[in-house]
Amino acid sequence: MNMTILIKPSSSNCNIDCNYCFYKDSSKNREIYSYGFMNENTLKKVIESVLNEDIETCNFMFQGGEPTLVGIDFYRKVISLQNQFNTKNIEIINSIQTNGINIDENYAKFFKENNFLVGVSLDGPKSIHDLYRVDYNNSSTFDKVIDGIDLLKKFDVDFNILCVVTKQSSNYINEIYTFYKNKGFRYLQFIPCIKNFKNNKLENSNSNYYLDSDSYFDFLNKLFNLWFEGIKNGEFIEIRNFMEYLNVLKGYTPTSCGMGGFCSLHTVVEANGDIYPCDFYCVDEWVLGNINESSLKDIRFSNKAKIFFERSLYIHDKCKSCKYFKLCGGGCRRNLEPFINGIPSFNYQCDGIIKFLNNNINKLIYISRLI
């Protein structure tokens, strides 16, 4: 058995002010916007509880907000506590998702010495990245991110690039992909900007950012065909979005829960020890418990956790009859909000997904036989 624990050591605190940030939006829908920095007692409780589980592998993922804000000594303590409590010799994988700005030589050396996988948020070349990823003075962050990436390269740290795609930036996929290729980035993940979340209902207030069905198709189709042409020319770049499709075609279970047909319990830990079932649902309604007050097992198997899982099992009749359901899984449940009487709305990106697969399924099958 494997477990993923997603820890938010800095809560929603961040050193930049991305207009489209889904976690900033979720936090605004809580009674408390930020829980500050995680203290050592809570960190100890989390690590001890997780490593006491009957598991073979655990992936500790650190996200935010901006997780480097807690300082490098926090992560040195992470390693120390993992060594202290890993009496069952569980395989531990550590990863961190960062905007890259605070990466200095000390952080880069630490990540290398402790085998951290680092995800760096970079939305493309400067003109595109700085559309939304600016600091609180509305100043560019691009050069600082590139400096952080250069340090990761210098110390041979394993890293990948995460690109949030907005309705506006989706028009520049060619420029974004070419930039990544020219920079030598070979591990990419593209994250479509999602609708805002208010009172557990999606709203259209960020309509300039999130990808509706048409823009989602345009993004997927452009990116995929750029990728496909590269593969035909012997150039392979790993794009997680498309690798998931290939894995399903090969008969494997997708790692993206949105493609699985139901929600997985991801165990998100806020800085104060509150636990949520999913990064997209870190709102007061879905607090499952607090690690400082209850056992991890009781929290993960609580009635509220059961309700969260069961509400994801509903499959629309259109999905049941769709030839692509195994490839799509109905989509992320966040895209199916609001749930009314326990029944989800329909995925607002569905038509774009079907159109993309209709246009490219034969190419996907072809690649799946090559790789």
XYZ file of C-alpha atoms in Angstrom:
371
model
C 0.000 0.000 0.000
C 1.173 3.505 -0.852
C 0.230 6.825 0.752
C 0.530 10.418 -0.386
C 0.488 13.153 2.226
C 0.318 16.743 0.996
C 1.618 19.204 3.583
C 1.090 22.976 3.484
C 3.779 24.212 5.908
C 3.214 27.883 5.015
C -0.566 27.617 4.708
C -1.760 30.106 2.074
C 1.149 32.523 2.670
C 3.048 33.332 -0.503
C 5.699 35.781 -1.676
C 3.980 36.443 -5.018
C 0.432 37.351 -5.969
C -0.791 35.157 -8.822
C -4.177 36.379 -10.000
C -5.424 32.890 -10.851
C -4.212 31.071 -7.707
C -6.782 28.422 -6.774
C -5.469 28.068 -3.216
C -5.718 31.780 -2.542
C -9.289 31.557 -3.792
C -10.090 28.526 -1.612
C -8.536 30.162 1.446
C -10.710 33.237 0.981
C -13.692 30.907 1.323
C -12.572 29.805 4.809
C -13.195 31.492 8.101
C -9.410 31.693 8.540
C -7.433 32.652 5.440
C -4.001 31.594 6.701
C -2.894 29.333 9.557
C 0.653 30.703 9.563
C 3.654 28.378 9.607
C 3.476 24.768 10.778
C 5.128 24.326 14.174
C 7.481 21.495 15.057
C 4.947 19.650 17.221
C 2.453 19.432 14.366
C 5.142 18.381 11.908
C 6.295 15.684 14.315
C 2.734 14.428 14.767
C 2.188 14.250 11.008
C 5.378 12.332 10.254
C 5.046 9.984 13.207
C 1.406 9.208 12.342
C 2.097 8.583 8.659
C 5.108 6.345 9.253
C 3.112 4.324 11.752
C 0.697 3.314 8.970
C 0.806 -0.113 7.335
C 2.291 1.115 4.056
C 5.239 0.315 1.813
C 5.789 3.738 0.250
C 4.970 7.275 1.316
C 5.239 10.408 -0.780
C 5.574 13.516 1.356
C 4.612 16.459 -0.849
C 5.149 20.033 0.318
C 3.026 22.721 -1.311
C 1.485 26.050 -0.516
C 1.060 28.901 -0.704
C 4.823 28.948 -1.023
C 6.385 26.134 1.026
C 9.942 27.532 1.043
C 8.793 30.457 3.211
C 9.138 28.306 6.359
C 12.890 28.199 5.815
C 15.356 25.414 5.150
C 15.634 24.391 8.813
C 12.022 23.171 8.645
C 13.003 20.685 5.921
C 16.128 19.628 7.794
C 13.753 18.779 10.644
C 11.566 16.848 8.198
C 14.482 14.610 7.276
C 15.475 14.177 10.915
C 11.948 13.170 11.952
C 11.566 10.820 9.003
C 14.776 9.068 10.004
C 13.634 8.933 13.611
C 10.197 7.440 12.990
C 10.801 5.258 9.935
C 11.264 2.095 11.985
C 9.408 0.004 9.379
C 11.835 0.951 6.583
C 9.074 2.505 4.501
C 10.252 3.915 1.186
C 10.026 7.687 1.521
C 9.752 10.047 -1.424
C 9.987 13.781 -0.792
C 8.837 16.410 -3.255
C 8.159 20.121 -3.133
C 6.198 22.471 -5.380
C 7.646 25.975 -5.399
C 7.569 29.190 -7.379
C 11.376 28.966 -7.357
C 12.080 32.465 -6.078
C 13.590 31.433 -2.727
C 15.841 28.738 -4.162
C 19.420 29.609 -3.255
C 22.558 27.469 -3.107
C 21.648 26.161 0.362
C 18.223 24.987 -0.789
C 19.621 23.493 -4.006
C 22.327 21.564 -2.135
C 19.783 20.347 0.403
C 17.378 19.140 -2.293
C 20.199 17.250 -4.010
C 21.587 15.685 -0.829
C 18.124 14.521 0.266
C 16.765 13.414 -3.117
C 13.905 15.898 -3.285
C 11.962 16.124 -6.537
C 11.317 19.815 -7.122
C 8.393 21.121 -9.134
C 8.910 24.696 -10.309
C 6.027 26.859 -11.488
C 6.971 28.632 -14.694
C 4.275 29.676 -17.154
C 6.476 30.110 -20.216
C 8.700 32.905 -21.540
C 8.875 36.203 -19.675
C 6.047 37.964 -21.520
C 3.628 35.137 -20.747
C 4.870 34.153 -17.284
C 4.572 37.733 -16.063
C 0.972 38.082 -17.215
C -0.192 36.684 -13.873
C 2.806 35.520 -11.818
C 3.886 38.848 -10.349
C 4.853 39.982 -6.855
C 2.798 42.218 -4.577
C 4.271 45.299 -6.264
C 3.044 43.941 -9.610
C 6.682 43.436 -10.639
C 8.114 40.640 -12.767
C 9.149 37.359 -11.134
C 10.486 35.650 -14.263
C 14.216 36.309 -13.829
C 14.146 35.179 -10.194
C 12.473 31.906 -11.177
C 15.031 31.276 -13.909
C 17.834 31.969 -11.419
C 16.341 29.333 -9.100
C 16.102 26.816 -11.929
C 19.717 27.492 -12.905
C 20.772 26.630 -9.353
C 18.813 23.374 -9.499
C 20.644 22.548 -12.711
C 24.002 23.504 -11.201
C 23.554 21.043 -8.341
C 21.929 18.376 -10.518
C 18.602 18.417 -8.666
C 15.732 16.464 -10.217
C 13.058 18.960 -11.193
C 10.095 19.396 -13.473
C 8.188 22.385 -14.768
C 4.550 23.103 -13.972
C 2.719 25.500 -16.243
C -0.700 26.898 -15.360
C -2.611 27.489 -18.589
C -5.127 30.323 -18.672
C -7.592 31.256 -21.378
C -5.198 33.975 -22.496
C -1.964 31.965 -22.379
C -3.613 29.053 -24.211
C -3.332 31.224 -27.323
C 0.474 31.045 -27.023
C 1.037 27.323 -26.566
C 3.448 27.223 -29.502
C 5.622 29.927 -27.933
C 5.439 28.301 -24.491
C 6.351 24.829 -25.735
C 9.171 26.135 -27.939
C 10.570 28.082 -24.986
C 10.592 24.957 -22.798
C 12.308 22.942 -25.520
C 14.966 25.578 -26.046
C 15.612 25.711 -22.286
C 16.157 21.950 -22.248
C 13.188 21.191 -19.978
C 12.166 17.572 -20.517
C 9.566 16.987 -17.774
C 6.465 19.142 -18.065
C 3.007 19.314 -16.554
C 0.329 21.666 -17.829
C -2.394 22.587 -15.357
C -5.571 24.148 -16.762
C -6.733 27.108 -14.708
C -9.991 26.233 -12.940
C -13.084 28.197 -11.981
C -13.216 30.097 -8.729
C -14.856 28.459 -5.744
C -17.426 30.272 -3.620
C -19.629 28.721 -0.964
C -18.805 25.311 -2.437
C -20.121 26.402 -5.828
C -18.157 27.244 -8.937
C -18.548 30.721 -10.329
C -17.517 32.516 -13.474
C -15.844 35.505 -11.811
C -12.458 34.488 -13.206
C -13.751 33.882 -16.728
C -10.629 35.522 -18.189
C -8.521 32.809 -16.578
C -10.203 29.410 -16.488
C -10.390 27.190 -19.562
C -13.923 26.590 -20.772
C -14.649 23.702 -23.123
C -13.576 25.458 -26.323
C -10.358 26.919 -24.927
C -9.538 23.603 -23.243
C -9.794 21.831 -26.594
C -7.658 24.457 -28.334
C -4.981 24.140 -25.650
C -4.909 20.316 -25.671
C -5.013 20.029 -29.441
C -2.249 22.560 -30.104
C 0.040 21.164 -27.424
C -0.527 17.546 -28.350
C 0.247 18.047 -32.028
C 3.425 19.965 -31.219
C 4.409 17.064 -28.966
C 3.428 14.490 -31.600
C 5.548 16.141 -34.284
C 8.508 16.131 -31.926
C 8.083 12.427 -31.200
C 7.961 11.641 -34.916
C 11.272 13.500 -35.237
C 12.861 11.469 -32.442
C 12.469 14.173 -29.793
C 10.747 13.034 -26.613
C 9.605 15.355 -23.863
C 7.590 13.883 -21.019
C 4.285 15.711 -20.673
C 2.320 14.239 -17.809
C -1.058 15.158 -19.306
C -0.463 12.953 -22.342
C 1.519 10.264 -20.564
C -1.601 9.584 -18.492
C -3.582 8.879 -21.655
C -0.847 6.543 -22.860
C -0.770 4.688 -19.531
C -4.526 4.087 -19.672
C -4.263 2.847 -23.265
C -1.595 0.425 -22.082
C -3.914 -0.857 -19.355
C -2.399 0.935 -16.368
C -4.283 2.857 -13.705
C -3.959 6.643 -14.136
C -2.192 8.527 -11.368
C -4.309 11.647 -11.981
C -7.379 11.088 -9.833
C -9.524 13.133 -12.215
C -9.135 10.349 -14.760
C -9.918 7.547 -12.333
C -13.670 7.979 -12.285
C -13.816 8.753 -8.560
C -12.027 10.826 -5.931
C -9.072 9.474 -4.025
C -8.410 10.591 -0.457
C -5.250 12.692 -0.739
C -4.801 13.676 2.919
C -3.952 17.377 2.739
C -2.502 18.776 5.986
C -2.797 22.505 6.656
C -0.239 24.303 8.810
C -2.407 24.010 11.945
C -2.880 20.251 11.492
C -6.350 20.356 9.901
C -6.775 17.606 7.332
C -8.775 17.838 4.101
C -9.555 15.137 1.502
C -8.290 17.086 -1.520
C -6.186 20.130 -2.368
C -9.157 21.616 -4.257
C -11.428 21.305 -1.205
C -9.444 22.945 1.597
C -12.523 24.781 2.859
C -14.235 24.641 6.233
C -16.981 22.261 5.091
C -14.445 19.554 4.294
C -12.201 19.606 7.378
C -11.981 15.914 8.261
C -10.280 16.469 11.612
C -7.040 17.696 13.108
C -3.905 15.570 13.426
C -3.218 17.072 16.867
C -6.579 15.902 18.176
C -7.375 12.612 16.395
C -5.515 9.656 14.958
C -4.718 9.693 11.257
C -6.667 6.464 10.790
C -9.782 7.889 12.466
C -9.551 10.992 10.289
C -9.043 9.145 7.024
C -11.901 6.747 7.741
C -14.261 9.309 9.244
C -17.858 9.629 8.147
C -17.091 12.911 6.387
C -14.242 11.287 4.423
C -16.647 8.529 3.427
C -19.191 11.097 2.237
C -16.537 12.902 0.184
C -15.557 9.655 -1.513
C -19.102 8.423 -2.093
C -20.247 11.691 -3.668
C -17.679 11.119 -6.410
C -19.051 7.734 -7.436
C -22.028 9.095 -9.379
C -21.612 8.647 -13.139
C -23.811 10.556 -15.563
C -25.658 8.536 -18.208
C -23.760 10.395 -20.934
C -20.492 9.243 -19.376
C -21.689 5.643 -19.067
C -22.307 5.460 -22.797
C -19.204 7.446 -23.822
C -16.497 5.456 -25.603
C -13.846 7.638 -23.951
C -14.958 7.261 -20.353
C -12.019 5.021 -19.428
C -9.653 7.668 -20.789
C -11.450 10.569 -19.158
C -13.042 9.186 -15.989
C -15.596 11.974 -16.084
C -13.019 14.575 -15.097
C -11.955 16.130 -11.818
C -14.905 16.475 -9.421
C -13.981 20.113 -8.888
C -15.111 20.640 -12.500
C -18.439 19.013 -11.651
C -19.479 21.443 -8.952
C -22.037 22.219 -7.692
C -23.376 18.936 -6.331
C -27.172 19.157 -5.949
C -28.851 16.534 -3.749
C -25.642 14.512 -3.998
C -25.603 14.575 -7.802
C -22.764 16.451 -9.535
C -23.228 18.907 -12.348
C -21.800 17.959 -15.713
C -18.116 18.548 -16.464
C -17.978 21.943 -18.169
C -14.957 20.815 -20.240
C -16.558 17.608 -21.520
C -17.196 18.681 -25.118
C -13.601 19.875 -25.452
C -12.237 16.551 -24.172
C -14.419 14.546 -26.586
C -13.402 16.756 -29.503
C -9.724 16.391 -28.602
C -9.949 12.602 -28.407
C -11.983 12.358 -31.609
C -9.255 14.298 -33.402
C -6.260 12.556 -31.847
C -7.126 9.080 -30.561
C -5.352 7.322 -33.438
C -2.211 9.350 -32.791
C -2.387 8.483 -29.095
C -2.692 4.798 -29.916
C 0.251 5.103 -32.301
C 2.449 6.706 -29.645
C 1.383 4.160 -27.023
C 2.847 1.455 -29.235
C 6.116 3.330 -29.601
C 6.784 4.161 -25.978
